[in-house]
């Protein structure tokens, strides 16, 4: 594995990690498969008691917690530890993944603490993700102006098109009170075999907005002046087998269409924790925080709610593109 390190004052430098690609992919898959245990009653009970990550010798730790904890630490050792010195001196980490790493929440990697818990990167650093390093040249800061009545930028929020996401209705209603000119998040349907057919479910006609529609501009959408496109549906950063292709995912499609920042999800999200994440995220945006810092604060707020201490709840969303 090669890690290319670029800092504001120096670089690029290269770190070499002695891990085979197959082993790295196995760790990523172990992490993602272990996420499915998050809704088990044993995990929820452990979270409520504040002992989620501690090995207490009980069978539920071995079956439901150890796999994701071990993968978290192993992936940290492979991806972060080799560049620990640069990470320690940075405030914001801009991640340009490759291959299967597109599907990994690197901000949710961490180290074991003396008491047996985990210390996550997001607790110390801001994060943003880029599809390719050359996007650094295209990113321009777009400042937001706020007043006592909320941001002067309008909000278009699409929520709960088929009635199956009650917390999404609450989410867009809450966001509507933060913004002027707010209009009334939605389902994301992923097609890995034909990623251009992945789509967002909408109410009314045409009923869906596909990757193909966005990339090929079938509906003549304009993202001029847009600051953020937030896709708080399921798996909106997941798509085909080539994550760098414009047809690979909904997030890549919106980036290709000109959105400077896309907030997207890495797995099927929980309705309630998503509402809490997005409400906190936009409150921080309105308060003047950068997009990366707003997401960091939002995820920490959700993490510190004992119901949502597992990364399945607080870690799915990433900031893609302009993090300022």
Tab-separated table of C-alpha atoms in Angstrom:
chain	number	residue	atom	x	y	z
A	1	UNK	CA	0.000	0.000	0.000
A	2	UNK	CA	1.278	3.470	-0.879
A	3	UNK	CA	0.100	6.520	1.036
A	4	UNK	CA	0.825	9.860	-0.626
A	5	UNK	CA	1.116	12.697	1.886
A	6	UNK	CA	0.747	16.322	0.840
A	7	UNK	CA	0.778	19.167	3.347
A	8	UNK	CA	0.437	22.890	2.902
A	9	UNK	CA	4.134	23.408	3.540
A	10	UNK	CA	5.748	20.269	2.168
A	11	UNK	CA	5.284	17.225	0.016
A	12	UNK	CA	4.426	15.085	-1.620
A	13	UNK	CA	6.022	12.243	0.301
A	14	UNK	CA	5.225	8.555	0.106
A	15	UNK	CA	4.803	5.982	2.859
A	16	UNK	CA	4.878	2.269	2.078
A	17	UNK	CA	2.783	-0.162	4.120
A	18	UNK	CA	3.461	-3.898	3.943
A	19	UNK	CA	-0.106	-5.103	3.509
A	20	UNK	CA	-1.506	-7.012	0.561
A	21	UNK	CA	-4.470	-5.543	-1.268
A	22	UNK	CA	-6.515	-8.671	-0.582
A	23	UNK	CA	-5.878	-8.305	3.150
A	24	UNK	CA	-6.809	-4.626	3.104
A	25	UNK	CA	-10.013	-5.378	1.195
A	26	UNK	CA	-10.797	-8.117	3.720
A	27	UNK	CA	-10.482	-5.605	6.560
A	28	UNK	CA	-12.771	-3.128	4.798
A	29	UNK	CA	-15.342	-5.868	4.222
A	30	UNK	CA	-15.020	-7.012	7.846
A	31	UNK	CA	-15.731	-3.460	8.966
A	32	UNK	CA	-18.756	-3.025	6.721
A	33	UNK	CA	-20.187	-6.443	7.521
A	34	UNK	CA	-19.759	-5.779	11.252
A	35	UNK	CA	-21.924	-2.663	10.932
A	36	UNK	CA	-24.938	-4.946	10.576
A	37	UNK	CA	-24.710	-5.893	14.257
A	38	UNK	CA	-25.433	-2.329	15.350
A	39	UNK	CA	-29.168	-2.886	15.730
A	40	UNK	CA	-28.817	-6.031	17.841
A	41	UNK	CA	-30.376	-5.631	21.274
A	42	UNK	CA	-27.100	-6.600	22.937
A	43	UNK	CA	-25.319	-3.712	21.191
A	44	UNK	CA	-28.037	-1.249	22.178
A	45	UNK	CA	-27.893	-2.485	25.784
A	46	UNK	CA	-24.112	-2.172	25.894
A	47	UNK	CA	-24.345	1.368	24.508
A	48	UNK	CA	-26.930	2.331	27.113
A	49	UNK	CA	-24.610	1.061	29.859
A	50	UNK	CA	-21.600	2.918	28.418
A	51	UNK	CA	-19.562	-0.271	27.890
A	52	UNK	CA	-19.941	-0.654	24.136
A	53	UNK	CA	-16.249	-1.159	23.351
A	54	UNK	CA	-14.994	-2.765	26.569
A	55	UNK	CA	-14.165	-6.470	26.536
A	56	UNK	CA	-16.074	-7.721	29.554
A	57	UNK	CA	-15.697	-11.349	28.592
A	58	UNK	CA	-19.350	-11.709	27.607
A	59	UNK	CA	-20.370	-13.595	24.449
A	60	UNK	CA	-22.058	-10.546	22.913
A	61	UNK	CA	-18.760	-8.647	22.891
A	62	UNK	CA	-17.070	-11.423	20.933
A	63	UNK	CA	-19.901	-11.786	18.433
A	64	UNK	CA	-21.162	-8.206	17.973
A	65	UNK	CA	-18.383	-5.829	19.030
A	66	UNK	CA	-14.993	-7.488	18.569
A	67	UNK	CA	-15.230	-7.717	14.734
A	68	UNK	CA	-15.756	-3.987	14.175
A	69	UNK	CA	-13.404	-2.978	16.995
A	70	UNK	CA	-10.615	-5.187	15.634
A	71	UNK	CA	-11.177	-3.893	12.080
A	72	UNK	CA	-11.208	-0.289	13.320
A	73	UNK	CA	-7.829	-0.681	15.010
A	74	UNK	CA	-6.271	-2.748	12.203
A	75	UNK	CA	-7.351	-0.261	9.545
A	76	UNK	CA	-6.030	2.607	11.669
A	77	UNK	CA	-2.662	0.841	11.899
A	78	UNK	CA	-2.551	0.380	8.121
A	79	UNK	CA	-3.881	3.740	6.948
A	80	UNK	CA	-3.166	6.314	9.677
A	81	UNK	CA	-0.291	5.097	11.855
A	82	UNK	CA	2.243	5.294	8.970
A	83	UNK	CA	1.497	9.031	8.652
A	84	UNK	CA	0.837	9.678	12.335
A	85	UNK	CA	3.300	12.569	12.581
A	86	UNK	CA	1.580	14.510	9.776
A	87	UNK	CA	-1.871	13.656	11.123
A	88	UNK	CA	-0.938	14.946	14.569
A	89	UNK	CA	0.034	18.379	13.219
A	90	UNK	CA	-2.988	18.783	10.915
A	91	UNK	CA	-6.349	20.346	11.740
A	92	UNK	CA	-8.185	19.056	8.657
A	93	UNK	CA	-7.527	15.786	6.851
A	94	UNK	CA	-8.421	15.653	3.156
A	95	UNK	CA	-8.750	12.040	2.095
A	96	UNK	CA	-8.378	10.903	-1.520
A	97	UNK	CA	-9.294	7.199	-1.346
A	98	UNK	CA	-8.619	4.459	-3.880
A	99	UNK	CA	-10.608	1.345	-4.705
A	100	UNK	CA	-12.516	-0.155	-1.811
A	101	UNK	CA	-11.344	2.618	0.507
A	102	UNK	CA	-14.068	4.799	-1.027
A	103	UNK	CA	-16.503	2.772	1.067
A	104	UNK	CA	-14.671	3.184	4.378
A	105	UNK	CA	-15.365	5.923	6.961
A	106	UNK	CA	-11.740	6.795	7.627
A	107	UNK	CA	-12.899	9.443	10.114
A	108	UNK	CA	-14.321	6.579	12.214
A	109	UNK	CA	-11.000	4.754	12.536
A	110	UNK	CA	-9.336	4.906	15.917
A	111	UNK	CA	-7.013	3.529	18.555
A	112	UNK	CA	-7.658	1.586	21.735
A	113	UNK	CA	-7.488	3.608	24.950
A	114	UNK	CA	-6.053	2.379	28.273
A	115	UNK	CA	-9.544	1.642	29.594
A	116	UNK	CA	-10.332	-0.592	26.605
A	117	UNK	CA	-12.536	1.887	24.760
A	118	UNK	CA	-11.813	3.531	21.392
A	119	UNK	CA	-10.567	7.015	20.537
A	120	UNK	CA	-11.812	8.014	17.076
A	121	UNK	CA	-10.079	10.314	14.595
A	122	UNK	CA	-13.199	12.490	14.271
A	123	UNK	CA	-12.809	13.438	17.937
A	124	UNK	CA	-9.605	15.320	17.087
A	125	UNK	CA	-9.723	16.171	13.371
A	126	UNK	CA	-11.965	17.626	10.697
A	127	UNK	CA	-12.430	15.549	7.556
A	128	UNK	CA	-13.293	15.961	3.903
A	129	UNK	CA	-13.071	13.505	1.036
A	130	UNK	CA	-12.071	14.100	-2.582
A	131	UNK	CA	-12.660	11.824	-5.552
A	132	UNK	CA	-9.272	12.816	-6.999
A	133	UNK	CA	-6.372	14.999	-5.916
A	134	UNK	CA	-6.751	17.389	-8.848
A	135	UNK	CA	-10.067	18.581	-7.370
A	136	UNK	CA	-7.997	20.626	-4.932
A	137	UNK	CA	-7.386	23.059	-7.777
A	138	UNK	CA	-11.103	23.472	-8.443
A	139	UNK	CA	-12.275	24.114	-4.891
A	140	UNK	CA	-13.205	27.707	-4.135
A	141	UNK	CA	-14.469	29.029	-0.842
A	142	UNK	CA	-18.092	30.157	-0.863
A	143	UNK	CA	-18.922	32.153	2.222
A	144	UNK	CA	-22.330	31.967	3.839
A	145	UNK	CA	-24.072	35.031	5.235
A	146	UNK	CA	-26.255	34.648	8.299
A	147	UNK	CA	-28.566	36.936	10.209
A	148	UNK	CA	-30.979	36.654	13.115
A	149	UNK	CA	-33.574	35.034	10.863
A	150	UNK	CA	-31.282	32.280	9.555
A	151	UNK	CA	-29.133	32.042	6.488
A	152	UNK	CA	-29.926	34.219	3.503
A	153	UNK	CA	-29.421	31.194	1.246
A	154	UNK	CA	-32.630	29.322	0.441
A	155	UNK	CA	-33.129	25.651	1.270
A	156	UNK	CA	-34.752	23.035	-0.937
A	157	UNK	CA	-35.426	19.913	1.160
A	158	UNK	CA	-37.075	16.783	-0.215
A	159	UNK	CA	-38.413	14.423	2.421
A	160	UNK	CA	-40.352	11.218	3.013
A	161	UNK	CA	-41.838	10.801	-0.484
A	162	UNK	CA	-43.612	7.521	0.269
A	163	UNK	CA	-44.446	7.991	3.954
A	164	UNK	CA	-41.960	5.386	5.213
A	165	UNK	CA	-39.461	7.817	6.809
A	166	UNK	CA	-41.266	9.703	9.600
A	167	UNK	CA	-38.047	11.173	11.033
A	168	UNK	CA	-37.228	12.617	7.589
A	169	UNK	CA	-40.426	14.685	7.748
A	170	UNK	CA	-39.333	16.007	11.144
A	171	UNK	CA	-35.870	16.637	9.715
A	172	UNK	CA	-36.984	18.854	6.854
A	173	UNK	CA	-39.457	20.683	9.099
A	174	UNK	CA	-36.673	21.455	11.569
A	175	UNK	CA	-34.317	22.576	8.804
A	176	UNK	CA	-37.055	24.741	7.364
A	177	UNK	CA	-37.046	26.819	10.541
A	178	UNK	CA	-33.322	27.489	10.133
A	179	UNK	CA	-33.512	28.849	6.592
A	180	UNK	CA	-35.285	31.632	4.748
A	181	UNK	CA	-37.304	30.617	1.684
A	182	UNK	CA	-37.346	26.970	2.712
A	183	UNK	CA	-39.349	24.554	0.563
A	184	UNK	CA	-40.460	21.228	1.453
A	185	UNK	CA	-34.906	13.623	2.859
A	186	UNK	CA	-35.761	10.791	0.663
A	187	UNK	CA	-34.935	7.195	-0.293
A	188	UNK	CA	-31.799	6.396	-2.265
A	189	UNK	CA	-32.039	3.277	-4.430
A	190	UNK	CA	-28.631	1.836	-5.391
A	191	UNK	CA	-28.007	-0.323	-8.447
A	192	UNK	CA	-24.433	-1.652	-8.250
A	193	UNK	CA	-24.637	-3.538	-11.552
A	194	UNK	CA	-26.021	-0.524	-13.445
A	195	UNK	CA	-24.905	2.430	-11.293
A	196	UNK	CA	-26.265	5.017	-13.728
A	197	UNK	CA	-29.721	3.671	-12.833
A	198	UNK	CA	-29.285	4.417	-9.110
A	199	UNK	CA	-31.791	7.078	-8.111
A	200	UNK	CA	-33.401	9.256	-5.469
A	201	UNK	CA	-37.081	8.553	-4.901
A	202	UNK	CA	-39.304	11.621	-5.345
A	203	UNK	CA	-42.995	12.262	-4.841
A	204	UNK	CA	-45.081	12.990	-7.950
A	205	UNK	CA	-43.894	12.968	-11.540
A	206	UNK	CA	-41.303	11.784	-12.664
A	207	UNK	CA	-40.959	10.021	-9.320
A	208	UNK	CA	-37.214	9.529	-9.389
A	209	UNK	CA	-33.966	11.355	-10.148
A	210	UNK	CA	-31.300	8.977	-11.439
A	211	UNK	CA	-27.537	9.245	-11.768
A	212	UNK	CA	-28.019	9.236	-15.525
A	213	UNK	CA	-30.525	12.111	-15.304
A	214	UNK	CA	-28.052	14.202	-13.314
A	215	UNK	CA	-24.892	13.444	-15.329
A	216	UNK	CA	-26.602	13.832	-18.693
A	217	UNK	CA	-28.626	16.819	-17.479
A	218	UNK	CA	-31.909	15.327	-18.668
A	219	UNK	CA	-33.917	17.736	-16.519
A	220	UNK	CA	-31.669	20.776	-17.150
A	221	UNK	CA	-30.757	21.107	-13.493
A	222	UNK	CA	-28.583	24.064	-12.527
A	223	UNK	CA	-26.275	24.022	-9.531
A	224	UNK	CA	-24.913	27.522	-10.086
A	225	UNK	CA	-24.740	29.253	-6.734
A	226	UNK	CA	-25.407	26.031	-4.828
A	227	UNK	CA	-23.271	25.713	-1.722
A	228	UNK	CA	-24.112	22.184	-0.570
A	229	UNK	CA	-26.041	19.228	-1.921
A	230	UNK	CA	-26.872	16.985	1.036
A	231	UNK	CA	-27.960	13.447	0.237
A	232	UNK	CA	-29.109	12.072	3.571
A	233	UNK	CA	-30.663	9.029	1.949
A	234	UNK	CA	-29.131	5.551	2.094
A	235	UNK	CA	-25.799	4.677	0.444
A	236	UNK	CA	-25.626	7.824	-1.687
A	237	UNK	CA	-21.833	7.520	-1.943
A	238	UNK	CA	-22.050	3.843	-2.885
A	239	UNK	CA	-22.400	2.675	-6.447
A	240	UNK	CA	-20.580	0.667	-9.072
A	241	UNK	CA	-17.288	-1.177	-8.968
A	242	UNK	CA	-15.293	1.846	-10.180
A	243	UNK	CA	-15.907	4.491	-7.471
A	244	UNK	CA	-14.096	7.181	-9.487
A	245	UNK	CA	-16.401	6.945	-12.515
A	246	UNK	CA	-18.986	9.704	-12.992
A	247	UNK	CA	-21.741	7.096	-13.217
A	248	UNK	CA	-20.604	5.298	-10.068
A	249	UNK	CA	-22.812	6.973	-7.448
A	250	UNK	CA	-25.313	9.724	-6.743
A	251	UNK	CA	-22.650	11.791	-5.000
A	252	UNK	CA	-20.297	11.607	-7.989
A	253	UNK	CA	-23.152	12.577	-10.285
A	254	UNK	CA	-23.921	15.756	-8.332
A	255	UNK	CA	-20.193	16.591	-8.211
A	256	UNK	CA	-19.961	16.127	-11.978
A	257	UNK	CA	-22.996	18.377	-12.359
A	258	UNK	CA	-21.216	21.226	-10.574
A	259	UNK	CA	-22.115	21.003	-6.883
A	260	UNK	CA	-19.012	22.239	-4.990
A	261	UNK	CA	-19.833	20.178	-1.893
A	262	UNK	CA	-21.815	16.965	-1.573
A	263	UNK	CA	-22.684	15.365	1.745
A	264	UNK	CA	-23.368	11.663	1.173
A	265	UNK	CA	-23.763	8.385	3.050
A	266	UNK	CA	-21.664	5.223	3.035
A	267	UNK	CA	-24.361	2.746	4.120
A	268	UNK	CA	-28.075	2.370	4.806
A	269	UNK	CA	-28.683	4.958	7.479
A	270	UNK	CA	-30.902	5.008	10.557
A	271	UNK	CA	-33.852	7.371	10.194
A	272	UNK	CA	-33.666	8.908	13.681
A	273	UNK	CA	-29.889	9.315	13.994
A	274	UNK	CA	-29.840	10.841	10.494
A	275	UNK	CA	-32.372	13.437	11.584
A	276	UNK	CA	-30.177	14.299	14.589
A	277	UNK	CA	-27.026	14.455	12.438
A	278	UNK	CA	-28.539	16.721	9.798
A	279	UNK	CA	-30.240	19.016	12.291
A	280	UNK	CA	-26.964	19.535	14.150
A	281	UNK	CA	-24.998	19.857	10.902
A	282	UNK	CA	-27.151	22.679	9.542
A	283	UNK	CA	-27.336	24.464	12.884
A	284	UNK	CA	-23.532	24.609	12.841
A	285	UNK	CA	-23.536	25.776	9.209
A	286	UNK	CA	-25.964	28.584	10.042
A	287	UNK	CA	-23.764	29.500	13.033
A	288	UNK	CA	-20.856	30.035	10.623
A	289	UNK	CA	-18.825	26.847	10.990
A	290	UNK	CA	-17.057	25.367	7.978
A	291	UNK	CA	-18.726	22.354	6.406
A	292	UNK	CA	-16.038	19.978	7.688
A	293	UNK	CA	-16.238	21.360	11.221
A	294	UNK	CA	-20.031	21.378	11.141
A	295	UNK	CA	-20.056	17.682	10.239
A	296	UNK	CA	-17.488	16.901	12.920
A	297	UNK	CA	-19.574	18.607	15.592
A	298	UNK	CA	-22.760	16.977	14.346
A	299	UNK	CA	-21.225	13.505	14.445
A	300	UNK	CA	-19.800	14.064	17.918
A	301	UNK	CA	-23.199	15.217	19.166
A	302	UNK	CA	-24.791	12.020	17.847
A	303	UNK	CA	-21.925	9.848	19.124
A	304	UNK	CA	-22.367	11.191	22.647
A	305	UNK	CA	-26.005	10.149	22.661
A	306	UNK	CA	-25.768	6.677	24.210
A	307	UNK	CA	-28.413	5.364	21.818
A	308	UNK	CA	-26.085	6.128	18.908
A	309	UNK	CA	-22.584	5.365	20.257
A	310	UNK	CA	-21.986	2.732	17.561
A	311	UNK	CA	-20.434	4.176	14.350
A	312	UNK	CA	-23.307	2.736	12.325
A	313	UNK	CA	-25.360	5.648	13.661
A	314	UNK	CA	-22.918	8.557	13.789
A	315	UNK	CA	-20.319	7.826	11.072
A	316	UNK	CA	-22.120	7.216	7.734
A	317	UNK	CA	-21.957	10.760	6.347
A	318	UNK	CA	-18.944	12.318	4.651
A	319	UNK	CA	-18.223	15.769	3.218
A	320	UNK	CA	-17.083	15.519	-0.414
A	321	UNK	CA	-15.396	18.441	-2.135
A	322	UNK	CA	-15.184	21.975	-0.744
A	323	UNK	CA	-14.876	21.582	3.025
A	324	UNK	CA	-14.636	25.308	3.845
